[in-house]
PDB file of C-alpha atoms in Angstrom:
ATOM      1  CA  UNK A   1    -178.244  51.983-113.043  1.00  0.00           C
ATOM      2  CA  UNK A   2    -175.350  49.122-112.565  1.00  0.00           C
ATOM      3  CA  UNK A   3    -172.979  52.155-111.599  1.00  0.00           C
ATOM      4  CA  UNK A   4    -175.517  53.781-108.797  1.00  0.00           C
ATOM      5  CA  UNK A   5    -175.918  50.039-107.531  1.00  0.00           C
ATOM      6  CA  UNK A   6    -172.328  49.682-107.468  1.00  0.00           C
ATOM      7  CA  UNK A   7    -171.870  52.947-105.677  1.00  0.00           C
ATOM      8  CA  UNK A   8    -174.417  52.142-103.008  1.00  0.00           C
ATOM      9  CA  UNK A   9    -172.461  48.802-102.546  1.00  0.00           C
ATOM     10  CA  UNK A  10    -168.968  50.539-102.314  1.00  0.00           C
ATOM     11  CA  UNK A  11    -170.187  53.339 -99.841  1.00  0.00           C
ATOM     12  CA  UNK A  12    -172.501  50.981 -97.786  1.00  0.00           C
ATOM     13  CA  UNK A  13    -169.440  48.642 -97.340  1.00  0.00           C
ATOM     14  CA  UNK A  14    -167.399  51.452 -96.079  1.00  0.00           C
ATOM     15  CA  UNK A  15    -169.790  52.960 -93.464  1.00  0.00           C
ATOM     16  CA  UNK A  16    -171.163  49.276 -92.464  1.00  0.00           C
ATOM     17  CA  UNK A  17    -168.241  48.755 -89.778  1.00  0.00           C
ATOM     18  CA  UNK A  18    -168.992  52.107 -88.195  1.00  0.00           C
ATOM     19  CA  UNK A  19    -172.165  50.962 -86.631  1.00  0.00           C
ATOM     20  CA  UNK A  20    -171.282  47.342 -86.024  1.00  0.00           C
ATOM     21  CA  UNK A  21    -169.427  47.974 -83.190  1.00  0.00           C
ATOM     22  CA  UNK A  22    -170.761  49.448 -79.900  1.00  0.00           C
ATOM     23  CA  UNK A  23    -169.176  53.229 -79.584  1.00  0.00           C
ATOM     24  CA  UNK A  24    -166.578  53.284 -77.077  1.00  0.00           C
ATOM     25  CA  UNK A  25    -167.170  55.854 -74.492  1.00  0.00           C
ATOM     26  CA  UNK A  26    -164.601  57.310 -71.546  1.00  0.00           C
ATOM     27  CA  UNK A  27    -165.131  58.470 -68.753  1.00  0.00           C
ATOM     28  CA  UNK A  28    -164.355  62.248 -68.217  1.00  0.00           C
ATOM     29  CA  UNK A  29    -162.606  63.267 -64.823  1.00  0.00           C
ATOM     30  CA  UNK A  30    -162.453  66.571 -63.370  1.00  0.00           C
ATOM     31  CA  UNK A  31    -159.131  67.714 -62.385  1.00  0.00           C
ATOM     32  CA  UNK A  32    -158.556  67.691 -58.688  1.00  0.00           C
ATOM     33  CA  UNK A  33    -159.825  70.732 -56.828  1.00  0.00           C
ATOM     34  CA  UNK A  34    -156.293  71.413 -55.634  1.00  0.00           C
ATOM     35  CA  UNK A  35    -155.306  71.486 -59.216  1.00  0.00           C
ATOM     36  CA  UNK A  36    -157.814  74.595 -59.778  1.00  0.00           C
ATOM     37  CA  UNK A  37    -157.434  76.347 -56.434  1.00  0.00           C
ATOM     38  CA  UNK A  38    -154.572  75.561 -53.673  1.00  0.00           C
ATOM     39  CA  UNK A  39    -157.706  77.013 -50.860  1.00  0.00           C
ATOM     40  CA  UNK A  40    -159.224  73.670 -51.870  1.00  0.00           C
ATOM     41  CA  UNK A  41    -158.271  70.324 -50.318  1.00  0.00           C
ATOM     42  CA  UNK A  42    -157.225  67.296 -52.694  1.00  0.00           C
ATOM     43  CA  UNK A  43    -158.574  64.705 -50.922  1.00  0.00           C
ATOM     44  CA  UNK A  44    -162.064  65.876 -49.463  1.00  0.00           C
ATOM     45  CA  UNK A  45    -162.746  68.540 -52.621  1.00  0.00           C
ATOM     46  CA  UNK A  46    -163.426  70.617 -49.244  1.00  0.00           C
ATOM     47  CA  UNK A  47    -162.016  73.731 -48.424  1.00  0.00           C
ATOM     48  CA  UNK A  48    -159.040  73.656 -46.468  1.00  0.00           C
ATOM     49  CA  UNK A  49    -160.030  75.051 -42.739  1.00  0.00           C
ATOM     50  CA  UNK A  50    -156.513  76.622 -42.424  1.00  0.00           C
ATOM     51  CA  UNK A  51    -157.787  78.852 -45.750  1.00  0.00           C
ATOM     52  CA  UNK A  52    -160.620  80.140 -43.893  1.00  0.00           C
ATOM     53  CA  UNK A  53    -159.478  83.019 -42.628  1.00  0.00           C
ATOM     54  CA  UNK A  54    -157.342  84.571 -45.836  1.00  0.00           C
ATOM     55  CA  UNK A  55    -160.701  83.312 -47.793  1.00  0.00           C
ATOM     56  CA  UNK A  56    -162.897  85.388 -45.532  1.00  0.00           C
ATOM     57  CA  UNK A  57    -160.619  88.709 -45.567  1.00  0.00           C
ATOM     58  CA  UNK A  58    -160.555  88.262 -49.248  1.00  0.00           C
ATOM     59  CA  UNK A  59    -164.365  88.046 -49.304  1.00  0.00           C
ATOM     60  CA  UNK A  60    -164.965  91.234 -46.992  1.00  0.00           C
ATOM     61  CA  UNK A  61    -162.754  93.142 -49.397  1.00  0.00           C
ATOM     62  CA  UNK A  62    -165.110  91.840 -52.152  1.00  0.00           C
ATOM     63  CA  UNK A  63    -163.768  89.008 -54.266  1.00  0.00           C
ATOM     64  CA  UNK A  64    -166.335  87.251 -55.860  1.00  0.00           C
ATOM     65  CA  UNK A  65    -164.503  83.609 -56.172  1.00  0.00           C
ATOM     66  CA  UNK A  66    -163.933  84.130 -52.056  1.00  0.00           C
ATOM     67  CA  UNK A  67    -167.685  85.269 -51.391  1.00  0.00           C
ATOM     68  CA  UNK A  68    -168.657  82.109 -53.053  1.00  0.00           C
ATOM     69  CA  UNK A  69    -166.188  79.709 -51.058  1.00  0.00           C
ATOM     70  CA  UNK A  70    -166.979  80.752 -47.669  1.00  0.00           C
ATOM     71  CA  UNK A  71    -170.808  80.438 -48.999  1.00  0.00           C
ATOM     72  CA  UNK A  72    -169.921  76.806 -49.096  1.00  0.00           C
ATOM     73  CA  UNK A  73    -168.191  76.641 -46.205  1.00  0.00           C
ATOM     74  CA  UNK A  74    -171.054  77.888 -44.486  1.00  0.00           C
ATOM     75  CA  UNK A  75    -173.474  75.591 -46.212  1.00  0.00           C
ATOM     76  CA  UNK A  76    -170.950  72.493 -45.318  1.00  0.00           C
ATOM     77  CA  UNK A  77    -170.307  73.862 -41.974  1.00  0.00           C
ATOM     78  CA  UNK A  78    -166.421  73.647 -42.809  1.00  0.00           C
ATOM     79  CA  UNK A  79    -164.663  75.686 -40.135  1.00  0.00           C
ATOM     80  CA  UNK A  80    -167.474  77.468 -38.945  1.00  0.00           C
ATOM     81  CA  UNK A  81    -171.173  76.582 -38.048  1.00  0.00           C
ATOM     82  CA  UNK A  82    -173.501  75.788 -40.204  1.00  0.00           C
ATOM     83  CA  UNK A  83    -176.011  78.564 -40.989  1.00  0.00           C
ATOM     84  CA  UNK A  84    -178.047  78.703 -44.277  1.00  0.00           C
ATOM     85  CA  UNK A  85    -178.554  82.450 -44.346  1.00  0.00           C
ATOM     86  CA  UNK A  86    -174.709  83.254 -44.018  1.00  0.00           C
ATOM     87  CA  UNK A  87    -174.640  80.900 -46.840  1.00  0.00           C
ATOM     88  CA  UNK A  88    -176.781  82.715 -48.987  1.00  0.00           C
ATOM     89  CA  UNK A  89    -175.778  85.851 -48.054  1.00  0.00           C
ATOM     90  CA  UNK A  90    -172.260  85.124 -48.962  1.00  0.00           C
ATOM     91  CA  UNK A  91    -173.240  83.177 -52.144  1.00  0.00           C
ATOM     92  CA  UNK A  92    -175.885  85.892 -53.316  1.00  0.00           C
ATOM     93  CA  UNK A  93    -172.850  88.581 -52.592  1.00  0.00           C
ATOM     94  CA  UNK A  94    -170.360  86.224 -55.174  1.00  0.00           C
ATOM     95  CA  UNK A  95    -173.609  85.996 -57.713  1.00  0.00           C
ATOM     96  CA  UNK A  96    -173.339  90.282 -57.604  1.00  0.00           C
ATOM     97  CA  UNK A  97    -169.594  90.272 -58.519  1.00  0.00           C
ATOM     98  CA  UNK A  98    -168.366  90.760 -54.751  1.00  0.00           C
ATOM     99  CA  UNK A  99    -171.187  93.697 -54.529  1.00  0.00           C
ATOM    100  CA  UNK A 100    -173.790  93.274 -52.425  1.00  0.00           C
ATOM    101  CA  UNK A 101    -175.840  96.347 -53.691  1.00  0.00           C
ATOM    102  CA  UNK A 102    -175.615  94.186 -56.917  1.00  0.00           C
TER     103      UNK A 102
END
């Protein structure tokens, strides 16, 4: 019985300190959007207007990633007007692979 007591002393004494102090959490940043994709701007997390056009020639021939980008820029009215259903359209094309027949 003396060595279980003693055993309970030793470990509790060990794994005390863990909770006395308050965890010490970080805070967990994205790399920049430029870092992931040079069509995106650094600063704004926008897409570059000047991309526009090369992003919308990619997304006629069918790339997914481009479908979904001018989708956004179509929901944020960057370089073009804003219209919803263009959005969607171009979004729900990127959600098929490119394919719009799914």
């Amino acid at each position: 019985m003396k060595n279980a007591l003693a055993v309970l002393t030793l470990a509790f004494s060990l794994v005390a300190p863990l909770f006395a102090q308050p965890l010490q959490l970080r805070e967990l940043k994205a790399p920049p959007m430029s870092a992931i994709d040079p069509h995106i701007a650094a600063q704004t997390g926008q897409i570059a207007v000047d991309a526009l056009p090369d992003i919308r020639k990619q997304a006629e021939a069918g790339d997914a990633a481009a479908c979904f980008k001018l989708g956004l820029a179509y929901t944020a009215a960057i370089g073009v007007a804003k219209d919803d259903a263009q959005a969607l359209a171009w979004i729900g094309k990127a959600a098929t692979g490119g394919n719009a027949d799914g």
